[in-house]
CSV table of C-alpha atoms in Angstrom, one decimal:
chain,number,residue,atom,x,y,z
A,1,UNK,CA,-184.8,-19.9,-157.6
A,2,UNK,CA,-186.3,-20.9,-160.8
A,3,UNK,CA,-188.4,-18.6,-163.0
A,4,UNK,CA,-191.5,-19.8,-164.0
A,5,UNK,CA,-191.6,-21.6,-167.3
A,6,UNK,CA,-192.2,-18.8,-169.7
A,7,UNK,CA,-190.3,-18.6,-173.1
A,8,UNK,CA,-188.4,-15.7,-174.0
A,9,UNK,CA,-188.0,-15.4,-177.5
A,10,UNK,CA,-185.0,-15.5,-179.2
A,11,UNK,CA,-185.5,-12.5,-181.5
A,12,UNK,CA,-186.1,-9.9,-178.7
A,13,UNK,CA,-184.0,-6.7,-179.6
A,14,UNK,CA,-183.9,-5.1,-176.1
A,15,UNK,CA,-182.7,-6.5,-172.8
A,16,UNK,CA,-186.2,-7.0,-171.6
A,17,UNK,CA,-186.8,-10.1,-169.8
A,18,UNK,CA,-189.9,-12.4,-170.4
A,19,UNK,CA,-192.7,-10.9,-168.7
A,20,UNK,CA,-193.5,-12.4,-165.6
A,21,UNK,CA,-196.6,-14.6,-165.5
A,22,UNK,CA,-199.5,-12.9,-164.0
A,23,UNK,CA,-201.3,-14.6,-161.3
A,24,UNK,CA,-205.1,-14.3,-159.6
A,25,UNK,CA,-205.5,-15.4,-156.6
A,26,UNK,CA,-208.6,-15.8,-155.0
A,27,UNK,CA,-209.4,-16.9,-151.7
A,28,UNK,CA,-211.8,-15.1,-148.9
A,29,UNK,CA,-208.9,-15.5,-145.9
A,30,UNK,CA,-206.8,-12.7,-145.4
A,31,UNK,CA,-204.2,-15.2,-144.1
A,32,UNK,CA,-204.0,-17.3,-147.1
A,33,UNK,CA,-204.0,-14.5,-149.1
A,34,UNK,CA,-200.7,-13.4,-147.8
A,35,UNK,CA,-199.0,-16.8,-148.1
A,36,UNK,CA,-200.5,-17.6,-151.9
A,37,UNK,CA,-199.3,-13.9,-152.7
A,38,UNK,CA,-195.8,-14.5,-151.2
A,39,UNK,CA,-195.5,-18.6,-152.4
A,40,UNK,CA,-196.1,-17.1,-156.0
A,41,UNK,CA,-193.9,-14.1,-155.9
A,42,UNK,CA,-191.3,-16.6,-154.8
A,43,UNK,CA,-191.7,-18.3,-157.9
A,44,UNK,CA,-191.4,-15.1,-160.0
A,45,UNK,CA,-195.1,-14.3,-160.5
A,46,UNK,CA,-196.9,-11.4,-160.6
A,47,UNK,CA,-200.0,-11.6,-158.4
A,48,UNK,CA,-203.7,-10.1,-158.1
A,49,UNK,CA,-205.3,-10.9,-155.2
A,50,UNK,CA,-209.1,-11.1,-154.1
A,51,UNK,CA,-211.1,-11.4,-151.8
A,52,UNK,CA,-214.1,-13.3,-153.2
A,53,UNK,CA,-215.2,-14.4,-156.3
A,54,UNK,CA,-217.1,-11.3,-157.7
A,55,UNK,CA,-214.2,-9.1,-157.0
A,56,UNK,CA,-212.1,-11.8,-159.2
A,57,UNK,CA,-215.1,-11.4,-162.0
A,58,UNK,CA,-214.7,-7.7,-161.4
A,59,UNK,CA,-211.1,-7.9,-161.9
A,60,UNK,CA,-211.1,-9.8,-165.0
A,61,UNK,CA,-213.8,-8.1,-166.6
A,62,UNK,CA,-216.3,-10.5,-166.5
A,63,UNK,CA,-219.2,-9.2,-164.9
A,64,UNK,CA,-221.0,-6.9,-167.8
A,65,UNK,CA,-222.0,-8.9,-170.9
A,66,UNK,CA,-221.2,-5.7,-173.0
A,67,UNK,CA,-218.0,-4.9,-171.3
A,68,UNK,CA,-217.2,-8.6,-172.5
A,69,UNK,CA,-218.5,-7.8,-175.7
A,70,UNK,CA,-216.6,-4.7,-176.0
A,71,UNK,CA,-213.1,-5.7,-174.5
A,72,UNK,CA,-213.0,-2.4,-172.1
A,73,UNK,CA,-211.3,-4.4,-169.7
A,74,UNK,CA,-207.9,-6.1,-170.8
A,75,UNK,CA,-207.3,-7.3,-167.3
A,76,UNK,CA,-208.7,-10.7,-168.4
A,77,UNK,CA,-206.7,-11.2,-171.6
A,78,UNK,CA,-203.3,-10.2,-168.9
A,79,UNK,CA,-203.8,-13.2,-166.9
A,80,UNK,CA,-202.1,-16.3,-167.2
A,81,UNK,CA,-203.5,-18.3,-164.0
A,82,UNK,CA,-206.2,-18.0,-161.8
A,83,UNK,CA,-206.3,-19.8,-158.6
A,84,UNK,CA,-209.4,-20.1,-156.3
A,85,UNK,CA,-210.0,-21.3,-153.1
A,86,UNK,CA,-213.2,-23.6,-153.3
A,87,UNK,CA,-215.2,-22.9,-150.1
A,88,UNK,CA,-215.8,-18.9,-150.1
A,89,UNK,CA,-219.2,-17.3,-149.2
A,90,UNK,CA,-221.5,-15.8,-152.0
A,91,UNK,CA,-220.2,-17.1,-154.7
A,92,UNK,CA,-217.7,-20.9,-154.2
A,93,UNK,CA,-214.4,-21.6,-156.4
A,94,UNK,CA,-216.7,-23.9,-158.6
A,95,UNK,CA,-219.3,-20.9,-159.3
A,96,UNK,CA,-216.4,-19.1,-160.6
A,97,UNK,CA,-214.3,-21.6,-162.6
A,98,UNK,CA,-218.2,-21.9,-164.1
A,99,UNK,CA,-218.0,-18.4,-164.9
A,100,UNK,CA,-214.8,-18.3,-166.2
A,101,UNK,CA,-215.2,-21.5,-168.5
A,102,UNK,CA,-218.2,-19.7,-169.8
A,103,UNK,CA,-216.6,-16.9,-170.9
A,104,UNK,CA,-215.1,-16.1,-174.8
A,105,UNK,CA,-212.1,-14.6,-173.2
A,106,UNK,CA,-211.0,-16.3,-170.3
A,107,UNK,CA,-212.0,-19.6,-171.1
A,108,UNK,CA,-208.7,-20.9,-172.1
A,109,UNK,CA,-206.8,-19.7,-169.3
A,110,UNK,CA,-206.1,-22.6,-167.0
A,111,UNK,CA,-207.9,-22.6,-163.1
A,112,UNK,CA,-206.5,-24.1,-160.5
A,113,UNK,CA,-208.9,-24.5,-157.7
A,114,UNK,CA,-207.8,-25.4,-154.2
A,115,UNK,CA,-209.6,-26.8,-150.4
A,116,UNK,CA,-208.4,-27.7,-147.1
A,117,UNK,CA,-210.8,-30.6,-147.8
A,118,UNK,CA,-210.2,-33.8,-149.8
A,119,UNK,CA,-213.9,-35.1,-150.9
A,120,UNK,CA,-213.9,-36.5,-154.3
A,121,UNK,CA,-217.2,-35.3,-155.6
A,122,UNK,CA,-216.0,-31.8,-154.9
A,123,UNK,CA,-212.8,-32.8,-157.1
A,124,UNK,CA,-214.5,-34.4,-159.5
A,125,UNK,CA,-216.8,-31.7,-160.1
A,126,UNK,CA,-214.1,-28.9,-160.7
A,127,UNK,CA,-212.2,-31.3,-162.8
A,128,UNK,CA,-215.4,-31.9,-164.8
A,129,UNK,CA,-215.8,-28.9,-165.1
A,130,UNK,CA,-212.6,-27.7,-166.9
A,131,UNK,CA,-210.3,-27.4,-163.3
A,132,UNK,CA,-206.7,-27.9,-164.8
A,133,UNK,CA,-205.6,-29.3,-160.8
A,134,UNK,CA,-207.3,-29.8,-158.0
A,135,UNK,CA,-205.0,-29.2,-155.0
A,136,UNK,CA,-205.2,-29.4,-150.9
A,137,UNK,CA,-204.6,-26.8,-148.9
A,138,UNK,CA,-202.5,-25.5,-147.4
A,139,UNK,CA,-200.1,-25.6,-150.5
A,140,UNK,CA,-196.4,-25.8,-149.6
A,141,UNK,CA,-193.7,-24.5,-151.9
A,142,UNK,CA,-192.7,-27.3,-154.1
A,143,UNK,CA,-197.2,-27.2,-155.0
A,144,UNK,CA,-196.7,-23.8,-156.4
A,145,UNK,CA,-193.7,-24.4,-158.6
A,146,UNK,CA,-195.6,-27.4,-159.9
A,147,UNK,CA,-198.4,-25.2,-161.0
A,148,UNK,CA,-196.6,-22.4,-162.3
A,149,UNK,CA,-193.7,-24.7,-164.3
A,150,UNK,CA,-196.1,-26.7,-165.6
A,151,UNK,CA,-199.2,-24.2,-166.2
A,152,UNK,CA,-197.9,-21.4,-167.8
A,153,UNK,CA,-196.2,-21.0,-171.2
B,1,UNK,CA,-169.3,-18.1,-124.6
B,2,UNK,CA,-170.6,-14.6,-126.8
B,3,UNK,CA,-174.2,-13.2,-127.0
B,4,UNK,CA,-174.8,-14.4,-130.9
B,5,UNK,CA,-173.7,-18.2,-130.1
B,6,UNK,CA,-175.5,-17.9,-126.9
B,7,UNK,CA,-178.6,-16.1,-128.4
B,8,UNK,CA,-178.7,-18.3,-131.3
B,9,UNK,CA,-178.6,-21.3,-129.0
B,10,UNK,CA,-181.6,-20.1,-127.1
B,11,UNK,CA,-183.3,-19.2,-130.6
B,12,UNK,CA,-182.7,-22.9,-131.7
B,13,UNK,CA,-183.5,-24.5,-128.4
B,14,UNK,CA,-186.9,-22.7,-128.6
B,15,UNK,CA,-187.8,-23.4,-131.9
B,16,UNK,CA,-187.1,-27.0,-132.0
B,17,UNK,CA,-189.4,-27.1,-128.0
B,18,UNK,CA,-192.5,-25.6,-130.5
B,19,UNK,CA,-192.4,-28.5,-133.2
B,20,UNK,CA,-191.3,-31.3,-130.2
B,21,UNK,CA,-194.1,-30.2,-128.6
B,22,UNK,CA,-196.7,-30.5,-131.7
B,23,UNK,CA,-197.7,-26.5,-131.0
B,24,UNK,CA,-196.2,-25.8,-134.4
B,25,UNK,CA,-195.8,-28.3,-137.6
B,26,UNK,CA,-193.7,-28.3,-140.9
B,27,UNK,CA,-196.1,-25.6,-142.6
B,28,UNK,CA,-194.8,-23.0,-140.3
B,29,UNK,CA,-191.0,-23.8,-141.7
B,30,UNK,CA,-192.2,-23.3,-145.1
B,31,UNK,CA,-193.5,-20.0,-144.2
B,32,UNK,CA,-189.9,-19.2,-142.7
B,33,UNK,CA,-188.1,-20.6,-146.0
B,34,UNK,CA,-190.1,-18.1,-147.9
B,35,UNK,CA,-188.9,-15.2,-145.7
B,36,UNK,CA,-185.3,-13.7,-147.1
B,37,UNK,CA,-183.5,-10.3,-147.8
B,38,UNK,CA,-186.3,-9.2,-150.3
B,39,UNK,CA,-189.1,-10.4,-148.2
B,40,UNK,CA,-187.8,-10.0,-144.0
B,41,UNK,CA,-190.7,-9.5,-142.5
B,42,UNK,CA,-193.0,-12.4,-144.1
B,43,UNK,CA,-193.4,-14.3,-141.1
B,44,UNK,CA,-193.9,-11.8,-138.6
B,45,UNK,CA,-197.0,-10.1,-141.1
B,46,UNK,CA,-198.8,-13.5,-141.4
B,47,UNK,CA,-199.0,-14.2,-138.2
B,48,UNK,CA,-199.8,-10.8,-137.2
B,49,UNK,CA,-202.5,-11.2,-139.3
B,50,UNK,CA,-203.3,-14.9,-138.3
B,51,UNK,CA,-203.7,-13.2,-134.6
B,52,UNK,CA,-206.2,-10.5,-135.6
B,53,UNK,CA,-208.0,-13.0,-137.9
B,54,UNK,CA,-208.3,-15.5,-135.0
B,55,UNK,CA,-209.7,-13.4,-132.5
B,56,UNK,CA,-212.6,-12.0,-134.7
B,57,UNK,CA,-213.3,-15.5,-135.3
B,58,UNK,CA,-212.9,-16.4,-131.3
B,59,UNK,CA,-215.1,-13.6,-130.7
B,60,UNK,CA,-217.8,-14.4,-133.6
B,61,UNK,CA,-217.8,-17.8,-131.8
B,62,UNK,CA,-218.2,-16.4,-128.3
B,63,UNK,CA,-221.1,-14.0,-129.2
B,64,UNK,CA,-222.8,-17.2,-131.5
B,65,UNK,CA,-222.9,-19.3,-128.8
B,66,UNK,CA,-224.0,-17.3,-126.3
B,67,UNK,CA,-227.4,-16.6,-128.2
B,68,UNK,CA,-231.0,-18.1,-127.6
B,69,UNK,CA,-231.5,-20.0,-130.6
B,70,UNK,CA,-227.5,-20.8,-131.1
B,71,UNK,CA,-226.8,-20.8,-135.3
B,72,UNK,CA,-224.6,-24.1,-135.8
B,73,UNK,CA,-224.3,-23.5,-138.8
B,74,UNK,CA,-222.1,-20.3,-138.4
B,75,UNK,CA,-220.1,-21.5,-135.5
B,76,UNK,CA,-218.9,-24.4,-137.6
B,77,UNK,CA,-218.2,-22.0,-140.5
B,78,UNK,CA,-216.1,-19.5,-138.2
B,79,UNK,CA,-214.6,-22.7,-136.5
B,80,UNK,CA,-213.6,-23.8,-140.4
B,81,UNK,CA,-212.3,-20.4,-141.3
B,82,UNK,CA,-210.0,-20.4,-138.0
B,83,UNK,CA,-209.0,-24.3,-139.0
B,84,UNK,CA,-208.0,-23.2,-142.4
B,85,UNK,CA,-206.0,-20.5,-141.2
B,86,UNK,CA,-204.0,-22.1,-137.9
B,87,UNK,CA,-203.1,-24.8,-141.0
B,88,UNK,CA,-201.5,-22.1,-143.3
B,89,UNK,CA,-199.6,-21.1,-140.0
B,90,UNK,CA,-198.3,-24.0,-139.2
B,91,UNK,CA,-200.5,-23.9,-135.5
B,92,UNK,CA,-201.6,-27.6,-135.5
B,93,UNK,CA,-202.9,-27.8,-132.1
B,94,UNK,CA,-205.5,-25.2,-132.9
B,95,UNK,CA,-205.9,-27.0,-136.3
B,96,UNK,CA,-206.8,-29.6,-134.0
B,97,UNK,CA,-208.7,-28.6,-131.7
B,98,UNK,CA,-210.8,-27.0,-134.4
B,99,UNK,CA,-211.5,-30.5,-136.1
B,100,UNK,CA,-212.9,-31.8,-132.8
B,101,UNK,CA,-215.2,-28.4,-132.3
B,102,UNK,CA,-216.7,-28.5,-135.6
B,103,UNK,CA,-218.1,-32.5,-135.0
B,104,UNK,CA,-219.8,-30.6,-132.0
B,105,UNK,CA,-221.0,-28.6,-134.1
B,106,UNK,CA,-222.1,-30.8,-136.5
B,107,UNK,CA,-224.1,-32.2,-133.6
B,108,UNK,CA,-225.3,-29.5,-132.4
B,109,UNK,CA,-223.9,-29.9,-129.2
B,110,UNK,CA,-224.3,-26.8,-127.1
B,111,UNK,CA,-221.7,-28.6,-124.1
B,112,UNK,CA,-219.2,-30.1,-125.9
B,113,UNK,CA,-219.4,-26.4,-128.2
B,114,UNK,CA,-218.6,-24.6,-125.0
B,115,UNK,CA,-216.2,-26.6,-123.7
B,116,UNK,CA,-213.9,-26.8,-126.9
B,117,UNK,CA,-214.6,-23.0,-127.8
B,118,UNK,CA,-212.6,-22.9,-123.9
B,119,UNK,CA,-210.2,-25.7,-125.4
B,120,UNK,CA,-209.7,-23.5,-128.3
B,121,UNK,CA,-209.2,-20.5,-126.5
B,122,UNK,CA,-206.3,-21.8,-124.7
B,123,UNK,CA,-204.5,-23.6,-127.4
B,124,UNK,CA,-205.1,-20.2,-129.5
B,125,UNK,CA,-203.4,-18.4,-126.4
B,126,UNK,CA,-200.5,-20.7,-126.1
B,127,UNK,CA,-199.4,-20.3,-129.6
B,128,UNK,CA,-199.8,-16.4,-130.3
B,129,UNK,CA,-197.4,-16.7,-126.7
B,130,UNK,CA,-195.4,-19.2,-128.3
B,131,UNK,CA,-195.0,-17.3,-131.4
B,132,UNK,CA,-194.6,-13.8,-129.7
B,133,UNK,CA,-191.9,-15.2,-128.0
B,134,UNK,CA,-189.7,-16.7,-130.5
B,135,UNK,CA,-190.3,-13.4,-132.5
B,136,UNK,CA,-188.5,-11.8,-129.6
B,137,UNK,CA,-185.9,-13.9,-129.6
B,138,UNK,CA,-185.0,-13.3,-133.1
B,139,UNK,CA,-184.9,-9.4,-132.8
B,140,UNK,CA,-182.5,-10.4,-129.5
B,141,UNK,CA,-180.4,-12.2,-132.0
B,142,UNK,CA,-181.0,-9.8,-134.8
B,143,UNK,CA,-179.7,-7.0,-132.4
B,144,UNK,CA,-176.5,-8.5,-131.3
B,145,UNK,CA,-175.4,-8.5,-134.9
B,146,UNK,CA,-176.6,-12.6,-135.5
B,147,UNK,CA,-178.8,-13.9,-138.2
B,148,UNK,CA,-181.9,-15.8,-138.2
B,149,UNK,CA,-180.7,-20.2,-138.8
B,150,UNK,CA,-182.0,-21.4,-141.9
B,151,UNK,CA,-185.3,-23.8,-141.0
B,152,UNK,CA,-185.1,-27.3,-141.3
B,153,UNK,CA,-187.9,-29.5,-142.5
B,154,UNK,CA,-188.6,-32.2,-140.5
């Protein structure tokens, strides 16, 4: 099995491997939480999940403008992908790749955002909005080792 | 003949009845790739919790329909929840009869929402049986000392 593309660097003293890319998965069914956990720890990855999108905002630290301001939580600089699931109640994928996007920290981290539905305004809209992939669900082995080879550095 | 070969022929036999049959599709094999030594219960825990998921949607459904003014906008939604989750499994004919409910929906069709949430019902039924059983008849072949044949995609 192939680790995810992460460098190691060359001048490391220790044995320590790479670290493992860090994964947040977001997605409001308890079902394909389980699979998107398991599909990315197959690929080497270590994995956050939640339930909806404010706990994933909660996670990475992104709720309070000060807590922002004042980096008191690191979560969000420790993650390397986040994927959402598009159609969750409260708050959709799209609300929170907005959220993330608009953020000074997290903005540059690259969001994957997925459906079980294939309209093409829906895509078009995450993609506009700074998506990295748009992908249909359910996702199937060989869809998360092209995210996590290609995504991550 | 010895209990492994004759166990793991059954196993085999049974499995390949659920895809022939269109009660389970490639998804669920990609689900039993992903099991291995570091991971041997995957399967089993995702359908466990496909079955607990499904029948708190079935009953949300059940109790939604059976109102005065019937919300068709949160049938459909439970119906697209269960959808979405009988795909990750691999259950197409749920996945199936799930498309066909939620156009009833759509319509707000009180008959044809009773009839399918019946439809469902029984398809849902069929596989948790289907699945229970094949379960079993891995322990049965884990027991006698054998070991679970490597899925083939299809």
């Amino acid at each position: 099995m192939d680790a995810c593309g992460v460098a190691s660097s060359s001048s490391s003293s220790s044995s320590s491997n790479p670290k493992p890319p860090h994964v947040l998965a977001v997605d409001d069914s308890i079902v394909d939480r389980k699979i998107v956990e398991n599909l990315l720890k197959n690929s080497a990855c270590k994995v956050t999940t939640a339930e909806n999108g404010m706990r994933a905002l909660e996670f990475l630290g992104l709720v309070d403008e000060q807590e922002q301001q004042n980096n008191l939580n690191s979560n969000g600089t420790k993650v390397n992908l986040v994927i959402t699931d598009y159609c969750m109640p409260g708050m959709t994928g799209y609300e929170l790749l907005k959220k993330i996007k608009e953020s000074s920290v997290m903005k540059e981290v690259p969001v994957v955002v997925v459906s079980s539905e294939n309209i093409p305004t829906r895509i078009n809209e995450c993609l506009e909005e700074g998506a990295q992939m748009f992908m249909l669900k359910p996702l199937k082995p060989s869809d998360v080792k092209k995210l996590t080879g290609h995504l991550i550095n | 003949m010895d209990a492994v070969t004759r166990l793991h022929r059954q196993l085999v036999d049974y499995s390949n009845s659920l895809f022939q049959e269109g009660i389970l599709d490639n998804q669920f094999g990609h689900l039993q790739q992903l099991q291995d030594e570091s991971n041997p219960d995957f399967v089993a825990e995702v359908v466990n919790l496909y079955f607990k998921d499904s029948e708190r949607l079935l009953n949300e459904i059940t109790v939604a329909l059976d109102q005065q003014n019937v919300d068709f906008t949160k049938v459909g939604g439970h119906v697209h929840q269960l959808k979405g989750s009988s795909s990750s499994i691999g259950a197409q004919r749920v996945n199936n009869v799930c498309t066909a409910f939620r156009s009833f929906c759509e319509e707000k069709n009180i008959e044809g929402c009773q009839q399918y949430l019946q439809h469902l019902k029984q398809e849902y039924y069929l596989v948790k049986n289907k699945l229970q059983t094949l379960f079993q008849l891995q322990q049965q072949l884990l027991s006698a000392g054998g070991s679970i044949p490597a899925y083939e995609m299809r």
